[in-house]
Amino acid sequence: MKISELSPEYRQPPLHAALLTDLNRVVADVEALDASDSSSPEKLAADLRRLLTKLASAASSSSGPDAAFRLKVWNLGYRLWNACVDRANHGFPTRVAEAEIRQAAPELLLLAGLPEDIPNARAKAASFFHRTGLVWFDLDRPDLASACFEKATPLVSAADSEGERAVLLDLNLARARVAFSAGEQALAVALLSRSKPLAAASSEGVKALAEEYLRIGKAALATKPPDSALDAANLLTEALDLCEKAAASPSCATPTTPGSTPATPNLQVIKDQCLRFLAAERLQANDYEGTLRCISVWRASLGLGEEHPSIGFMALRACLGSGNLAEAERELETLMANAEAPDCVCVSAAELYVANTGPDAAFKVLIALATRCRAGAAAAAVRVLKKVVESAGAGTGRARAIAELASDERVVKLFDGPTNTHERSTMHALLWTCGTEHFHAKNYEIGADLIERSMLYVSRDEESRSRRASCFRVLCLCHMALRHLDRAQEFIIEAEKVEPNIRCVFLKFKILLQKEEEDEAIKVMKTMLGYVDFNPEFLTLSVHEAMACKSVRVAIAALTFLLGLYSARKPMPMTEAAVLRSLITLLLREPGSEAEILKYSRRAKLRMAELGAEAIFGKGTVGLRERNWFAVSTWNMALKMAKEEMYDYCTEFFDLAAEFFSSVSGEDDANGILVCKSLIMGVSAMFHVEEVNKTPLSDSDLKRGVEMLSKAGKLLPLTLPWAPVTSDPLEDNNLLFLHTSNFYRLLSRMDTSAHPQQLQLVKNFAASKACTPGHLLKLGEIASEGTQPNLQVAEFLLKASITTALASHSPSYGIISAALRRLVCLAGIQDLSGSMSDAVYDVFQQAYQIVVGLRDGEYPFEEGKWLATTAWNKANLASRLRQGSVARKWMKMAIDLSRHFENMKQYVSEMEEYFERFQKSTGKEPDECSQQDGAPSTSLSGTRFCW
């Protein structure tokens, strides 16, 4: 049996037939692909990737496909390529999937090998890869494009035929373009250099290579890459050399194929571009002579009639750069005469020219632009004038020239008509900006001139009211700075006519301040409150302006107006406490303003009670600083009032100081001492008021004083430990004494029921470390005086004073002697009848014990003399009362005391002689006033010693 006679199921299919069938089906699907089917390209691309993988595996196997199979694959690859080209020609969008399908075609050719039956197979496969790479490059995938070019290059690297050399040239140029885009500039230049031998064979090759040199040169000129190998001038020169060599070659003078045009005109276009970009490169390098040489060559080859506008523009820049203004002017005239030059280029050239020549040449340029740019003369004028302003600098001469140019009737006329509204606005803004810059630079005359000229470009319609008013206000400010106050007033009146608002009123206020018309300034400031756009900030500014003009009165008025707004709960520029502080600070400069200062200090206290300390003074460190300022201010005012003996104010200022210090510190820090001082000194001031006015304190005052001292008593422990004792009543160590003495005096105004409380008060003080003998003596004097003296308290204090003084290291005998004298007087009050009470004698006994042993002069002489004299006089009184024993007792006391005082010794002998006579005369007679007791009487009467 023959093999052909076998049944079909036993026949062997051709090798790889299934793969070929699948491939044929996919190619047919691509050929039949509809544009509306958006998902099919991705699926077909995936199928092709799968089949290419299988085909590559089959090609690499030992039993690879035969020549017939390879030829079929080659044909399928060609069919696939043609299908892709047809889709591209019919406008199918180029997507990634389309590019993948296209790339499958050269991949099939590569896998199929290079059949000998197909002419130029290598060149065709390489060409497919080249064009696919270009597609990938257009899709911004330079990596895939480069991979295609690299696969294609080995296929034609031998360059055995003209076709292969042409494809290799295209590949080199494409690779150079991709390398440049990837930042590999050195590789790009190397590939172009490698392509020179390949391009030399044909004019089209020269043209393509020159175009690529030109393209990369232009890119290098625009981007300025850091690679030194990629110099724009060298690349453009290479392109230019290629064009010149090709033009000199005989093959370029004749058509290459029937129906084609000679290559020379196309090369001339490239040469023209090379010269233009070389001129631009030289211009960037500031090689103005090189720029002009390139332009000269360009013009020599084409003539002025066909000149590109950029040539004239670059020539103008080169002439200006080299300082040849006359030639620059001719180039500008030539450019404006060129009908092909766009208006924008002419305007840019005019800007450049004017920027270098200044405003003197601007007018002629503006007229030329107005003639050429009939439709956009105003816009062109704005651009040129803007350049004039920008290049003029801050010089006053050029600024004046700008003002003259802008106000020329012919220039202003360019902006007439409703179509030039935007240009007029721009022109006004230009002059306004220039004027305000001079204003801020304190060139007020120039600034005012430019602002006034800018109003030529402001219409008088309703929409321009605000702009015109702004101009008038700035003019007002300029003339105020120049001290042209009347002129400034005229401008602000005009501004108010155009647009009355708070800013106009404020400027009127400033002018009146500078004219020193304070009453009118206050009236105008008051009218601010009625304006719709009023903001309290203007009153704050008014204060600053008034202070700058040294007008304290106006500043006080402004602060008063501002203060009146706080009750309205409006948003304010500063805290109410800051306004009160500023107001009080200003009032301190004005004599006789104590009542006003007190008024606003009271307000600060009341507002603090109403709203809370943080609401009125602020939070954090700022609030504490404000409260501390009010505390110190009221404290200083209280001291000032005390010094000036204005005790009515003094009391209340001390009270306010206590309140403010309390808000700063509470009761647990050092400021508590100041609270305590303020309360105690406030009560002291109340007593001074009583003394000065000769009117007793009212019950309410007494109650208030007790409350103040009760509060101070709680704070007194903060004053411990005390500093050394001083005589300053405001020192911390004296606070307890002042508190005690003031409290005692308040209690003395009550009935005798307060006597036990007074005794306990002084006992507490005597037990404190702050107590001194002087304090006790002073309190004793207070207790022993008045309409209701507390003799018990007085006796306690005086005895305590003596005891405390004697216990010190350096006893003060002045205090001791004063206390002894007080005790003598106090004991005398207790024994007015001269009874047998020994209270007075006991004091003299104590005095005698003290003076015994003292050096001469230690005990005050006058006090010693008083003791001796008083004792002798008491003896005389007893003698008259026929109390002999009492008289003898006092005589002996007087003699004993006199012996211990040097200045009294001259009287001792006479006193002793008298005493002996008295003794003899009285004998043992009973005293007349004490016969019932058996006391001796005296017969002496009318005898008295006095010094």
Short mmCIF file of N, CA and C in Angstrom, two decimals, residues 334-443:
data_model
loop_
_atom_site.label_atom_id
_atom_site.label_comp_id
_atom_site.label_asym_id
_atom_site.label_seq_id
_atom_site.Cartn_x
_atom_site.Cartn_y
_atom_site.Cartn_z
N THR A 334 14.74 100.31 7.78
CA THR A 334 14.63 99.26 6.77
C THR A 334 13.61 98.20 7.18
N LEU A 335 13.67 97.84 8.46
CA LEU A 335 12.74 96.83 8.95
C LEU A 335 11.30 97.31 8.86
N MET A 336 11.05 98.58 9.23
CA MET A 336 9.70 99.10 9.17
C MET A 336 9.21 99.25 7.73
N ALA A 337 10.16 99.39 6.81
CA ALA A 337 9.79 99.49 5.39
C ALA A 337 9.54 98.13 4.76
N ASN A 338 9.94 97.07 5.43
CA ASN A 338 9.76 95.71 4.92
C ASN A 338 8.30 95.30 5.10
N ALA A 339 7.60 95.12 4.01
CA ALA A 339 6.17 94.77 4.08
C ALA A 339 5.95 93.39 4.66
N GLU A 340 6.97 92.51 4.58
CA GLU A 340 6.83 91.16 5.10
C GLU A 340 7.01 91.10 6.62
N ALA A 341 7.55 92.16 7.19
CA ALA A 341 7.82 92.14 8.63
C ALA A 341 6.51 92.32 9.40
N PRO A 342 6.19 91.42 10.32
CA PRO A 342 4.97 91.58 11.12
C PRO A 342 5.05 92.82 12.02
N ASP A 343 3.91 93.35 12.38
CA ASP A 343 3.88 94.54 13.24
C ASP A 343 4.55 94.25 14.59
N CYS A 344 4.35 93.04 15.08
CA CYS A 344 4.92 92.74 16.39
C CYS A 344 6.44 92.81 16.37
N VAL A 345 7.05 92.39 15.24
CA VAL A 345 8.51 92.47 15.12
C VAL A 345 8.96 93.93 15.06
N CYS A 346 8.21 94.72 14.33
CA CYS A 346 8.55 96.16 14.24
C CYS A 346 8.44 96.83 15.60
N VAL A 347 7.41 96.48 16.36
CA VAL A 347 7.24 97.07 17.69
C VAL A 347 8.36 96.62 18.61
N SER A 348 8.72 95.34 18.55
CA SER A 348 9.82 94.84 19.38
C SER A 348 11.12 95.54 19.04
N ALA A 349 11.35 95.75 17.72
CA ALA A 349 12.56 96.46 17.30
C ALA A 349 12.53 97.90 17.81
N ALA A 350 11.37 98.52 17.76
CA ALA A 350 11.26 99.90 18.26
C ALA A 350 11.51 99.94 19.76
N GLU A 351 10.98 98.96 20.49
CA GLU A 351 11.24 98.89 21.94
C GLU A 351 12.73 98.80 22.21
N LEU A 352 13.40 97.91 21.46
CA LEU A 352 14.82 97.70 21.67
C LEU A 352 15.61 98.97 21.36
N TYR A 353 15.24 99.62 20.29
CA TYR A 353 15.95 100.83 19.89
C TYR A 353 15.78 101.94 20.94
N VAL A 354 14.54 102.12 21.37
CA VAL A 354 14.25 103.18 22.35
C VAL A 354 14.90 102.87 23.69
N ALA A 355 14.96 101.58 24.05
CA ALA A 355 15.58 101.22 25.32
C ALA A 355 17.05 101.61 25.34
N ASN A 356 17.69 101.65 24.17
CA ASN A 356 19.11 101.99 24.09
C ASN A 356 19.35 103.47 23.85
N THR A 357 18.38 104.13 23.22
CA THR A 357 18.61 105.55 22.89
C THR A 357 17.92 106.48 23.87
N GLY A 358 16.86 106.02 24.57
CA GLY A 358 16.20 106.87 25.54
C GLY A 358 15.02 107.61 24.96
N PRO A 359 14.38 108.45 25.79
CA PRO A 359 13.15 109.12 25.38
C PRO A 359 13.35 110.17 24.29
N ASP A 360 14.59 110.60 24.06
CA ASP A 360 14.82 111.65 23.05
C ASP A 360 14.44 111.17 21.66
N ALA A 361 14.69 109.88 21.38
CA ALA A 361 14.39 109.34 20.05
C ALA A 361 13.01 108.69 20.00
N ALA A 362 12.33 108.66 21.16
CA ALA A 362 11.08 107.91 21.24
C ALA A 362 9.98 108.54 20.38
N PHE A 363 9.95 109.86 20.31
CA PHE A 363 8.84 110.50 19.59
C PHE A 363 8.86 110.13 18.11
N LYS A 364 10.03 110.18 17.48
CA LYS A 364 10.13 109.84 16.06
C LYS A 364 9.74 108.39 15.83
N VAL A 365 10.13 107.51 16.76
CA VAL A 365 9.78 106.10 16.63
C VAL A 365 8.27 105.91 16.76
N LEU A 366 7.67 106.64 17.70
CA LEU A 366 6.23 106.52 17.89
C LEU A 366 5.46 106.96 16.64
N ILE A 367 5.91 108.02 16.03
CA ILE A 367 5.24 108.51 14.81
C ILE A 367 5.38 107.48 13.69
N ALA A 368 6.58 106.86 13.57
CA ALA A 368 6.78 105.84 12.55
C ALA A 368 5.88 104.63 12.81
N LEU A 369 5.75 104.24 14.05
CA LEU A 369 4.87 103.13 14.38
C LEU A 369 3.41 103.46 14.10
N ALA A 370 3.05 104.70 14.41
CA ALA A 370 1.67 105.11 14.16
C ALA A 370 1.34 105.04 12.67
N THR A 371 2.34 105.36 11.83
CA THR A 371 2.13 105.31 10.38
C THR A 371 2.02 103.87 9.91
N ARG A 372 2.86 102.99 10.46
CA ARG A 372 2.88 101.61 10.00
C ARG A 372 1.75 100.79 10.62
N CYS A 373 1.60 100.89 11.95
CA CYS A 373 0.61 100.06 12.66
C CYS A 373 -0.68 100.86 12.83
N ARG A 374 -1.41 101.05 11.76
CA ARG A 374 -2.61 101.89 11.84
C ARG A 374 -3.68 101.26 12.74
N ALA A 375 -3.76 99.96 12.69
CA ALA A 375 -4.80 99.31 13.49
C ALA A 375 -4.41 99.24 14.97
N GLY A 376 -3.15 99.13 15.26
CA GLY A 376 -2.73 98.97 16.67
C GLY A 376 -1.72 100.00 17.08
N ALA A 377 -1.90 101.25 16.64
CA ALA A 377 -0.93 102.30 16.96
C ALA A 377 -0.85 102.54 18.46
N ALA A 378 -1.99 102.53 19.14
CA ALA A 378 -2.00 102.79 20.57
C ALA A 378 -1.25 101.68 21.32
N ALA A 379 -1.52 100.43 20.93
CA ALA A 379 -0.85 99.31 21.59
C ALA A 379 0.66 99.38 21.37
N ALA A 380 1.05 99.72 20.13
CA ALA A 380 2.48 99.86 19.85
C ALA A 380 3.08 100.99 20.66
N ALA A 381 2.37 102.09 20.76
CA ALA A 381 2.86 103.23 21.54
C ALA A 381 3.04 102.85 23.01
N VAL A 382 2.10 102.08 23.52
CA VAL A 382 2.21 101.64 24.92
C VAL A 382 3.47 100.81 25.13
N ARG A 383 3.72 99.89 24.21
CA ARG A 383 4.91 99.04 24.37
C ARG A 383 6.19 99.86 24.31
N VAL A 384 6.25 100.79 23.39
CA VAL A 384 7.46 101.62 23.27
C VAL A 384 7.62 102.51 24.50
N LEU A 385 6.52 103.13 24.91
CA LEU A 385 6.62 104.01 26.08
C LEU A 385 6.96 103.21 27.34
N LYS A 386 6.46 101.99 27.42
CA LYS A 386 6.80 101.14 28.57
C LYS A 386 8.30 100.88 28.59
N LYS A 387 8.85 100.62 27.43
CA LYS A 387 10.29 100.40 27.36
C LYS A 387 11.06 101.66 27.72
N VAL A 388 10.56 102.81 27.31
CA VAL A 388 11.19 104.08 27.68
C VAL A 388 11.19 104.25 29.20
N VAL A 389 10.05 103.97 29.81
CA VAL A 389 9.94 104.12 31.27
C VAL A 389 10.86 103.14 31.98
N GLU A 390 10.89 101.89 31.53
CA GLU A 390 11.71 100.88 32.18
C GLU A 390 13.19 101.21 32.08
N SER A 391 13.60 101.80 30.95
CA SER A 391 15.02 102.07 30.74
C SER A 391 15.43 103.44 31.23
N ALA A 392 14.45 104.25 31.64
CA ALA A 392 14.79 105.62 32.02
C ALA A 392 15.45 105.70 33.38
N GLY A 393 15.20 104.74 34.26
CA GLY A 393 15.79 104.78 35.59
C GLY A 393 15.14 105.84 36.45
N ALA A 394 15.83 106.20 37.53
CA ALA A 394 15.26 107.15 38.49
C ALA A 394 15.70 108.58 38.24
N GLY A 395 16.38 108.83 37.16
CA GLY A 395 16.86 110.18 36.90
C GLY A 395 15.72 111.16 36.66
N THR A 396 15.83 112.34 37.23
CA THR A 396 14.76 113.33 37.09
C THR A 396 14.67 113.87 35.67
N GLY A 397 15.84 114.00 35.00
CA GLY A 397 15.82 114.52 33.63
C GLY A 397 15.05 113.63 32.69
N ARG A 398 15.30 112.32 32.75
CA ARG A 398 14.59 111.39 31.88
C ARG A 398 13.12 111.30 32.25
N ALA A 399 12.83 111.39 33.54
CA ALA A 399 11.43 111.34 33.97
C ALA A 399 10.66 112.54 33.39
N ARG A 400 11.30 113.69 33.38
CA ARG A 400 10.64 114.87 32.79
C ARG A 400 10.43 114.67 31.29
N ALA A 401 11.43 114.05 30.62
CA ALA A 401 11.29 113.81 29.18
C ALA A 401 10.13 112.84 28.92
N ILE A 402 9.98 111.84 29.78
CA ILE A 402 8.84 110.90 29.64
C ILE A 402 7.53 111.63 29.79
N ALA A 403 7.48 112.54 30.79
CA ALA A 403 6.25 113.30 31.02
C ALA A 403 5.90 114.15 29.81
N GLU A 404 6.90 114.78 29.24
CA GLU A 404 6.67 115.62 28.05
C GLU A 404 6.21 114.78 26.87
N LEU A 405 6.84 113.61 26.70
CA LEU A 405 6.49 112.73 25.58
C LEU A 405 5.06 112.22 25.73
N ALA A 406 4.70 111.81 26.95
CA ALA A 406 3.36 111.25 27.17
C ALA A 406 2.26 112.29 27.03
N SER A 407 2.60 113.55 27.28
CA SER A 407 1.58 114.60 27.23
C SER A 407 1.53 115.32 25.88
N ASP A 408 2.39 114.92 24.93
CA ASP A 408 2.34 115.54 23.61
C ASP A 408 1.00 115.24 22.95
N GLU A 409 0.41 116.25 22.33
CA GLU A 409 -0.93 116.11 21.75
C GLU A 409 -0.97 115.00 20.70
N ARG A 410 0.09 114.86 19.90
CA ARG A 410 0.09 113.86 18.85
C ARG A 410 0.12 112.44 19.43
N VAL A 411 0.83 112.30 20.56
CA VAL A 411 0.86 110.98 21.21
C VAL A 411 -0.48 110.68 21.87
N VAL A 412 -1.02 111.67 22.56
CA VAL A 412 -2.31 111.48 23.23
C VAL A 412 -3.39 111.14 22.21
N LYS A 413 -3.30 111.74 21.01
CA LYS A 413 -4.30 111.52 19.97
C LYS A 413 -4.32 110.07 19.50
N LEU A 414 -3.16 109.39 19.61
CA LEU A 414 -3.12 107.98 19.20
C LEU A 414 -4.09 107.12 20.02
N PHE A 415 -4.43 107.60 21.22
CA PHE A 415 -5.26 106.79 22.13
C PHE A 415 -6.73 107.18 22.07
N ASP A 416 -7.09 108.03 21.14
CA ASP A 416 -8.50 108.42 21.02
C ASP A 416 -9.34 107.25 20.52
N GLY A 417 -10.61 107.32 20.81
CA GLY A 417 -11.55 106.32 20.28
C GLY A 417 -11.87 105.23 21.28
N PRO A 418 -13.05 104.66 21.13
CA PRO A 418 -13.50 103.61 22.08
C PRO A 418 -12.72 102.31 21.95
N THR A 419 -12.06 102.11 20.81
CA THR A 419 -11.33 100.85 20.63
C THR A 419 -10.03 100.83 21.43
N ASN A 420 -9.60 101.98 21.91
CA ASN A 420 -8.32 102.07 22.61
C ASN A 420 -8.49 102.18 24.13
N THR A 421 -9.62 101.72 24.63
CA THR A 421 -9.88 101.83 26.07
C THR A 421 -8.83 101.09 26.88
N HIS A 422 -8.53 99.89 26.46
CA HIS A 422 -7.53 99.09 27.19
C HIS A 422 -6.16 99.75 27.15
N GLU A 423 -5.79 100.27 25.98
CA GLU A 423 -4.47 100.91 25.84
C GLU A 423 -4.38 102.18 26.69
N ARG A 424 -5.50 102.94 26.73
CA ARG A 424 -5.50 104.14 27.58
C ARG A 424 -5.29 103.75 29.05
N SER A 425 -5.97 102.69 29.45
CA SER A 425 -5.83 102.23 30.83
C SER A 425 -4.39 101.79 31.12
N THR A 426 -3.81 101.09 30.15
CA THR A 426 -2.42 100.63 30.32
C THR A 426 -1.47 101.81 30.39
N MET A 427 -1.71 102.80 29.53
CA MET A 427 -0.86 103.98 29.52
C MET A 427 -0.95 104.74 30.85
N HIS A 428 -2.17 104.86 31.33
CA HIS A 428 -2.33 105.52 32.63
C HIS A 428 -1.58 104.75 33.72
N ALA A 429 -1.74 103.43 33.72
CA ALA A 429 -1.07 102.61 34.73
C ALA A 429 0.44 102.74 34.64
N LEU A 430 0.94 102.86 33.42
CA LEU A 430 2.38 102.99 33.21
C LEU A 430 2.90 104.28 33.84
N LEU A 431 2.24 105.39 33.53
CA LEU A 431 2.67 106.68 34.08
C LEU A 431 2.41 106.75 35.58
N TRP A 432 1.29 106.14 36.01
CA TRP A 432 0.97 106.11 37.45
C TRP A 432 2.06 105.38 38.22
N THR A 433 2.47 104.21 37.71
CA THR A 433 3.50 103.42 38.39
C THR A 433 4.81 104.19 38.46
N CYS A 434 5.17 104.80 37.34
CA CYS A 434 6.41 105.58 37.31
C CYS A 434 6.34 106.75 38.30
N GLY A 435 5.17 107.41 38.34
CA GLY A 435 5.00 108.54 39.26
C GLY A 435 5.06 108.11 40.71
N THR A 436 4.40 107.01 41.04
CA THR A 436 4.41 106.56 42.43
C THR A 436 5.79 106.07 42.86
N GLU A 437 6.54 105.51 41.92
CA GLU A 437 7.92 105.12 42.26
C GLU A 437 8.74 106.35 42.64
N HIS A 438 8.59 107.43 41.89
CA HIS A 438 9.29 108.66 42.25
C HIS A 438 8.76 109.23 43.55
N PHE A 439 7.46 109.06 43.79
CA PHE A 439 6.88 109.53 45.05
C PHE A 439 7.50 108.79 46.22
N HIS A 440 7.59 107.45 46.11
CA HIS A 440 8.17 106.68 47.20
C HIS A 440 9.67 106.96 47.35
N ALA A 441 10.31 107.37 46.25
CA ALA A 441 11.71 107.75 46.33
C ALA A 441 11.89 109.20 46.80
N LYS A 442 10.77 109.84 47.17
CA LYS A 442 10.75 111.22 47.69
C LYS A 442 11.13 112.26 46.64
N ASN A 443 10.99 111.87 45.36
CA ASN A 443 11.11 112.86 44.28
C ASN A 443 9.70 113.40 44.01
#
